[in-house]
Tab-separated table of C-alpha atoms in Angstrom:
chain	number	residue	atom	x	y	z
A	1035	ASP	CA	-9.161	7.717	-10.094
A	1036	ILE	CA	-10.968	4.912	-8.239
A	1037	VAL	CA	-11.759	6.409	-4.794
A	1038	MET	CA	-11.920	4.389	-1.693
A	1039	THR	CA	-14.555	5.183	1.211
A	1040	GLN	CA	-14.053	3.382	4.425
A	1041	SER	CA	-16.485	3.151	7.186
A	1042	PRO	CA	-16.348	3.913	10.103
A	1043	ASP	CA	-13.380	6.033	10.480
A	1044	SER	CA	-13.036	4.697	14.354
A	1045	LEU	CA	-14.511	1.596	15.910
A	1046	SER	CA	-14.507	0.336	19.865
A	1047	VAL	CA	-15.033	-3.440	20.033
A	1048	SER	CA	-15.085	-5.888	23.287
A	1049	LEU	CA	-12.572	-8.716	23.176
A	1050	GLY	CA	-14.129	-11.572	21.842
A	1051	GLU	CA	-16.989	-9.772	20.024
A	1052	ARG	CA	-16.939	-9.293	16.076
A	1053	ALA	CA	-15.202	-6.417	14.340
A	1054	THR	CA	-17.007	-5.359	10.936
A	1055	ILE	CA	-15.169	-2.793	8.454
A	1056	ASN	CA	-16.558	-1.313	5.298
A	1057	CYS	CA	-14.927	-0.398	2.375
A	1058	GLU	CA	-16.831	0.959	-0.475
A	1059	SER	CA	-15.389	1.980	-4.172
A	1060	SER	CA	-16.173	4.361	-6.349
A	1061	GLN	CA	-16.210	2.101	-9.240
A	1062	SER	CA	-16.730	-1.859	-9.275
A	1063	LEU	CA	-13.481	-3.873	-8.854
A	1064	LEU	CA	-14.802	-7.089	-10.037
A	1065	TYR	CA	-12.952	-7.904	-13.023
A	1066	ARG	CA	-15.662	-9.952	-15.061
A	1067	PRO	CA	-13.210	-12.326	-17.336
A	1068	ASN	CA	-11.856	-13.939	-14.150
A	1069	ASN	CA	-14.231	-13.317	-11.646
A	1070	LYS	CA	-12.141	-11.744	-9.421
A	1071	ASN	CA	-12.494	-8.210	-7.026
A	1072	TYR	CA	-9.208	-6.321	-7.113
A	1073	LEU	CA	-9.202	-5.521	-3.394
A	1074	ALA	CA	-6.457	-5.696	-0.469
A	1075	TRP	CA	-7.082	-5.578	3.180
A	1076	TYR	CA	-4.208	-4.202	5.546
A	1077	GLN	CA	-3.645	-3.978	9.039
A	1078	GLN	CA	-0.961	-1.209	10.509
A	1079	LYS	CA	0.271	-0.957	13.835
A	1080	THR	CA	1.464	1.876	15.536
A	1081	GLY	CA	4.929	2.742	14.432
A	1082	GLN	CA	4.972	-0.170	12.128
A	1083	PRO	CA	4.590	-0.778	7.881
A	1084	PRO	CA	0.991	-1.942	7.102
A	1085	LYS	CA	0.866	-5.710	6.917
A	1086	LEU	CA	-0.599	-7.468	4.116
A	1087	LEU	CA	-4.047	-9.347	5.755
A	1088	ILE	CA	-6.218	-10.540	2.387
A	1089	ASN	CA	-6.181	-9.942	-1.666
A	1090	TRP	CA	-8.625	-10.940	-3.794
A	1091	ALA	CA	-11.034	-9.389	-1.622
A	1092	SER	CA	-11.149	-12.567	0.590
A	1093	THR	CA	-8.201	-14.771	0.155
A	1094	ARG	CA	-5.776	-14.697	3.419
A	1095	GLU	CA	-2.066	-14.563	3.309
A	1096	SER	CA	-0.337	-16.906	4.879
A	1097	GLY	CA	0.255	-17.070	8.578
A	1098	VAL	CA	-2.989	-14.492	8.604
A	1099	PRO	CA	-5.185	-15.955	11.564
A	1100	ASP	CA	-8.283	-17.263	10.091
A	1101	ARG	CA	-10.438	-14.872	12.609
A	1102	PHE	CA	-9.846	-12.456	9.629
A	1103	SER	CA	-12.390	-12.930	6.514
A	1104	GLY	CA	-13.027	-11.009	3.852
A	1105	SER	CA	-16.324	-10.169	2.072
A	1106	GLY	CA	-17.950	-8.359	-0.627
A	1107	SER	CA	-18.252	-7.996	-4.634
A	1108	GLY	CA	-18.327	-4.884	-7.245
A	1109	THR	CA	-18.147	-1.556	-4.959
A	1110	HIS	CA	-18.738	-3.113	-1.573
A	1111	PHE	CA	-16.621	-5.158	0.752
A	1112	THR	CA	-15.927	-5.668	4.581
A	1113	LEU	CA	-13.124	-6.956	6.586
A	1114	THR	CA	-14.372	-9.034	9.631
A	1115	ILE	CA	-12.564	-9.775	12.744
A	1116	SER	CA	-14.760	-12.435	14.282
A	1117	SER	CA	-13.470	-12.439	18.082
A	1118	LEU	CA	-11.493	-9.371	18.575
A	1119	GLN	CA	-8.357	-10.240	20.347
A	1120	ALA	CA	-6.120	-7.304	21.592
A	1121	GLU	CA	-3.298	-7.827	19.256
A	1122	ASP	CA	-5.567	-7.034	16.672
A	1123	VAL	CA	-5.784	-3.033	18.000
A	1124	ALA	CA	-4.617	-1.204	14.673
A	1125	VAL	CA	-5.535	0.946	11.492
A	1126	TYR	CA	-7.038	-1.408	9.016
A	1127	TYR	CA	-6.951	0.153	5.017
A	1128	CYS	CA	-8.456	-1.221	1.934
A	1129	GLN	CA	-6.151	-0.977	-1.290
A	1130	GLN	CA	-7.928	-1.500	-4.606
A	1131	TYR	CA	-5.465	-2.793	-7.368
A	1132	TYR	CA	-7.628	-2.653	-10.370
A	1133	THR	CA	-5.894	0.288	-12.101
A	1134	VAL	CA	-3.197	2.745	-11.753
A	1135	PRO	CA	-3.126	4.698	-9.586
A	1136	VAL	CA	-3.606	2.339	-7.060
A	1137	THR	CA	-5.320	3.794	-4.276
A	1138	PHE	CA	-6.196	3.148	-0.349
A	1139	GLY	CA	-9.294	4.223	1.965
A	1140	GLN	CA	-8.523	6.611	4.649
A	1141	GLY	CA	-8.167	3.746	7.174
A	1142	THR	CA	-10.158	2.513	9.726
A	1143	ARG	CA	-9.039	2.697	13.744
A	1144	LEU	CA	-9.793	-0.069	15.686
A	1145	GLU	CA	-9.636	-0.082	19.397
A	1146	ILE	CA	-10.822	-2.302	22.534
A	1147	LYS	CA	-13.975	-1.181	24.229
T	446	GLN	CA	13.251	-13.599	2.344
T	447	VAL	CA	13.184	-10.197	0.527
T	448	GLN	CA	13.612	-7.049	2.800
T	449	LEU	CA	13.385	-3.529	1.830
T	450	GLN	CA	15.287	-0.811	3.867
T	451	GLU	CA	15.078	2.905	3.010
T	452	SER	CA	17.618	5.729	3.697
T	453	GLY	CA	17.834	9.375	3.105
T	454	PRO	CA	17.920	12.813	4.768
T	455	GLY	CA	15.017	13.069	7.360
T	456	LEU	CA	15.274	17.073	6.965
T	457	VAL	CA	14.708	19.088	3.519
T	458	LYS	CA	14.100	22.653	3.129
T	459	PRO	CA	11.018	23.918	1.288
T	460	SER	CA	11.692	24.269	-2.695
T	461	GLN	CA	14.324	21.971	-2.244
T	462	THR	CA	14.109	17.954	-3.884
T	463	LEU	CA	13.608	14.973	-1.682
T	464	SER	CA	15.926	11.969	-2.087
T	465	LEU	CA	15.163	8.523	-0.718
T	466	THR	CA	16.767	5.127	-1.315
T	467	CYS	CA	15.296	1.572	-1.050
T	468	THR	CA	17.716	-1.446	-0.550
T	469	VAL	CA	16.295	-4.328	-1.299
T	470	SER	CA	18.171	-7.124	0.470
T	471	GLY	CA	17.648	-10.841	0.944
T	472	GLY	CA	17.080	-11.214	-2.618
T	473	SER	CA	17.835	-9.838	-6.482
T	474	ILE	CA	15.633	-7.088	-7.355
T	475	SER	CA	15.591	-8.023	-10.872
T	476	SER	CA	14.191	-11.992	-9.667
T	477	GLY	CA	10.762	-12.178	-10.632
T	478	SER	CA	8.047	-9.976	-12.559
T	479	TYR	CA	7.497	-7.249	-9.567
T	480	TYR	CA	7.371	-3.557	-9.876
T	481	TRP	CA	8.977	-1.482	-7.157
T	482	THR	CA	7.021	1.296	-5.980
T	483	TRP	CA	6.856	4.338	-3.390
T	484	ILE	CA	4.233	5.162	-0.783
T	485	ARG	CA	3.338	8.061	1.965
T	486	GLN	CA	2.251	8.556	4.734
T	487	PRO	CA	1.414	12.043	6.650
T	488	ALA	CA	1.109	11.597	10.304
T	489	GLY	CA	-2.194	10.554	11.520
T	490	LYS	CA	-3.285	10.075	7.704
T	491	GLY	CA	-3.308	7.200	4.933
T	492	LEU	CA	-1.512	5.817	2.550
T	493	ASP	CA	-0.672	7.560	-0.871
T	494	TRP	CA	0.991	6.095	-3.627
T	495	ILE	CA	3.803	7.731	-4.974
T	496	GLY	CA	4.856	5.532	-8.027
T	497	ARG	CA	6.059	2.108	-9.257
T	498	ILE	CA	9.236	1.183	-11.373
T	499	SER	CA	9.937	-1.654	-13.141
T	500	THR	CA	13.935	-2.852	-12.781
T	501	ASP	CA	14.016	-2.002	-16.697
T	502	GLY	CA	12.954	1.462	-16.151
T	503	ARG	CA	9.026	1.375	-16.776
T	504	THR	CA	7.294	3.581	-14.372
T	505	ASP	CA	4.023	5.092	-13.510
T	506	TYR	CA	2.929	8.214	-11.499
T	507	LYS	CA	0.516	9.544	-9.369
T	508	PRO	CA	-0.856	11.846	-11.645
T	509	SER	CA	-1.117	15.040	-9.412
T	510	LEU	CA	2.770	14.327	-8.277
T	511	LYS	CA	3.823	13.335	-11.992
T	512	SER	CA	5.528	16.606	-12.861
T	513	ARG	CA	7.691	16.665	-9.364
T	514	VAL	CA	8.396	12.770	-9.016
T	515	THR	CA	11.358	10.907	-10.697
T	516	LEU	CA	11.930	6.981	-9.960
T	517	SER	CA	15.160	5.292	-10.908
T	518	VAL	CA	16.460	1.985	-10.445
T	519	ASP	CA	19.937	0.462	-9.870
T	520	THR	CA	19.835	-2.787	-10.391
T	521	SER	CA	23.613	-3.891	-9.896
T	522	LYS	CA	23.332	-1.956	-6.384
T	523	ASN	CA	19.875	-3.667	-5.691
T	524	GLN	CA	18.552	-0.188	-5.069
T	525	PHE	CA	15.557	1.963	-6.160
T	526	PHE	CA	15.382	5.699	-5.795
T	527	LEU	CA	12.724	8.745	-5.416
T	528	GLU	CA	12.904	12.131	-6.138
T	529	LEU	CA	10.572	14.312	-5.054
T	530	SER	CA	11.159	18.342	-6.162
T	531	SER	CA	9.781	21.549	-5.012
T	532	VAL	CA	9.011	19.739	-1.622
T	533	THR	CA	6.856	21.795	0.631
T	534	ALA	CA	5.567	21.494	4.172
T	535	ALA	CA	2.613	19.022	2.550
T	536	ASP	CA	5.349	16.847	1.696
T	537	THR	CA	6.275	15.972	5.092
T	538	ALA	CA	5.908	12.161	5.522
T	539	VAL	CA	6.761	9.088	6.467
T	540	TYR	CA	8.266	7.528	3.158
T	541	TYR	CA	7.114	4.008	2.657
T	542	CYS	CA	9.093	1.607	-0.048
T	543	ALA	CA	7.322	-1.533	-1.190
T	544	ARG	CA	7.699	-4.505	-3.654
T	545	ASP	CA	4.073	-4.658	-6.044
T	546	ASN	CA	3.315	-8.294	-7.035
T	547	VAL	CA	2.344	-7.625	-10.237
T	548	TYR	CA	0.956	-9.269	-13.025
T	549	CYS	CA	2.472	-8.626	-16.366
T	550	THR	CA	0.889	-10.027	-19.502
T	551	GLY	CA	0.742	-8.870	-23.437
T	552	GLY	CA	3.231	-6.673	-22.790
T	553	SER	CA	1.446	-4.324	-19.562
T	554	CYS	CA	2.136	-5.398	-16.019
T	555	TYR	CA	-0.977	-4.737	-13.769
T	556	PRO	CA	-0.619	-3.839	-10.009
T	557	ARG	CA	-1.587	-6.195	-7.220
T	558	TRP	CA	-1.018	-6.033	-3.472
T	559	PHE	CA	2.404	-4.795	-1.510
T	560	ASP	CA	4.413	-7.084	0.289
T	561	PRO	CA	6.954	-6.634	1.707
T	562	TRP	CA	7.021	-2.862	2.846
T	563	GLY	CA	10.352	-1.233	4.286
T	564	GLN	CA	9.770	0.025	7.912
T	565	GLY	CA	9.668	3.610	6.595
T	566	THR	CA	11.659	6.637	6.961
T	567	LEU	CA	10.279	10.490	8.330
T	568	VAL	CA	10.862	12.880	5.895
T	569	THR	CA	10.308	16.572	7.284
T	570	VAL	CA	9.926	19.665	4.850
T	571	SER	CA	11.420	22.500	6.827
T	572	SER	CA	13.352	25.592	7.044
């Protein structure tokens, strides 16, 4: 199985500041024939199911604010929130879909400082 | 838009079988190329993919759960199902159903991201 490791486990950021969450995979998620990275990011607020934010490592889902961005390739990926808003408090997960079984990172809890 | 809703017993005794149903509304479960997935989340922990099923009954399971998991589908009812046998306290979790937006080519369907998700249902394993 591909192991997904996120860092940090928790993060406190002031409103309006940048938040950065890292995700590392145990093997490359880059599929050379189409040059795409098979990685998604989700946001999970308390008591809710996860919400898809980004796929293909950097493609925002429709309706996701543009303060959310994804980057990275191969085995190292980053989710960045450019200017933290109060409603962004949540746990964030990365997920690889390069192969079955699909696996998730352990999650990063984002709080307001 | 498609919505998913889990249902089933909230309490299961150890060694028994956990059975859950996911009902798909707002569209046909057979429409498009999708797999239908179960994911669980123990309290305060991360997301754990259990397995997936296509509408023609093809399945993939997490290897460590494969001996205890059975997924099935009833397209006439727009539902798919999870059975997990010989449960222990370690199986206590919120169970989600979700749609896998797979890509199919050459007879194989490759996983993608999950959207939408059901709201989740808490299943507690306890005597």
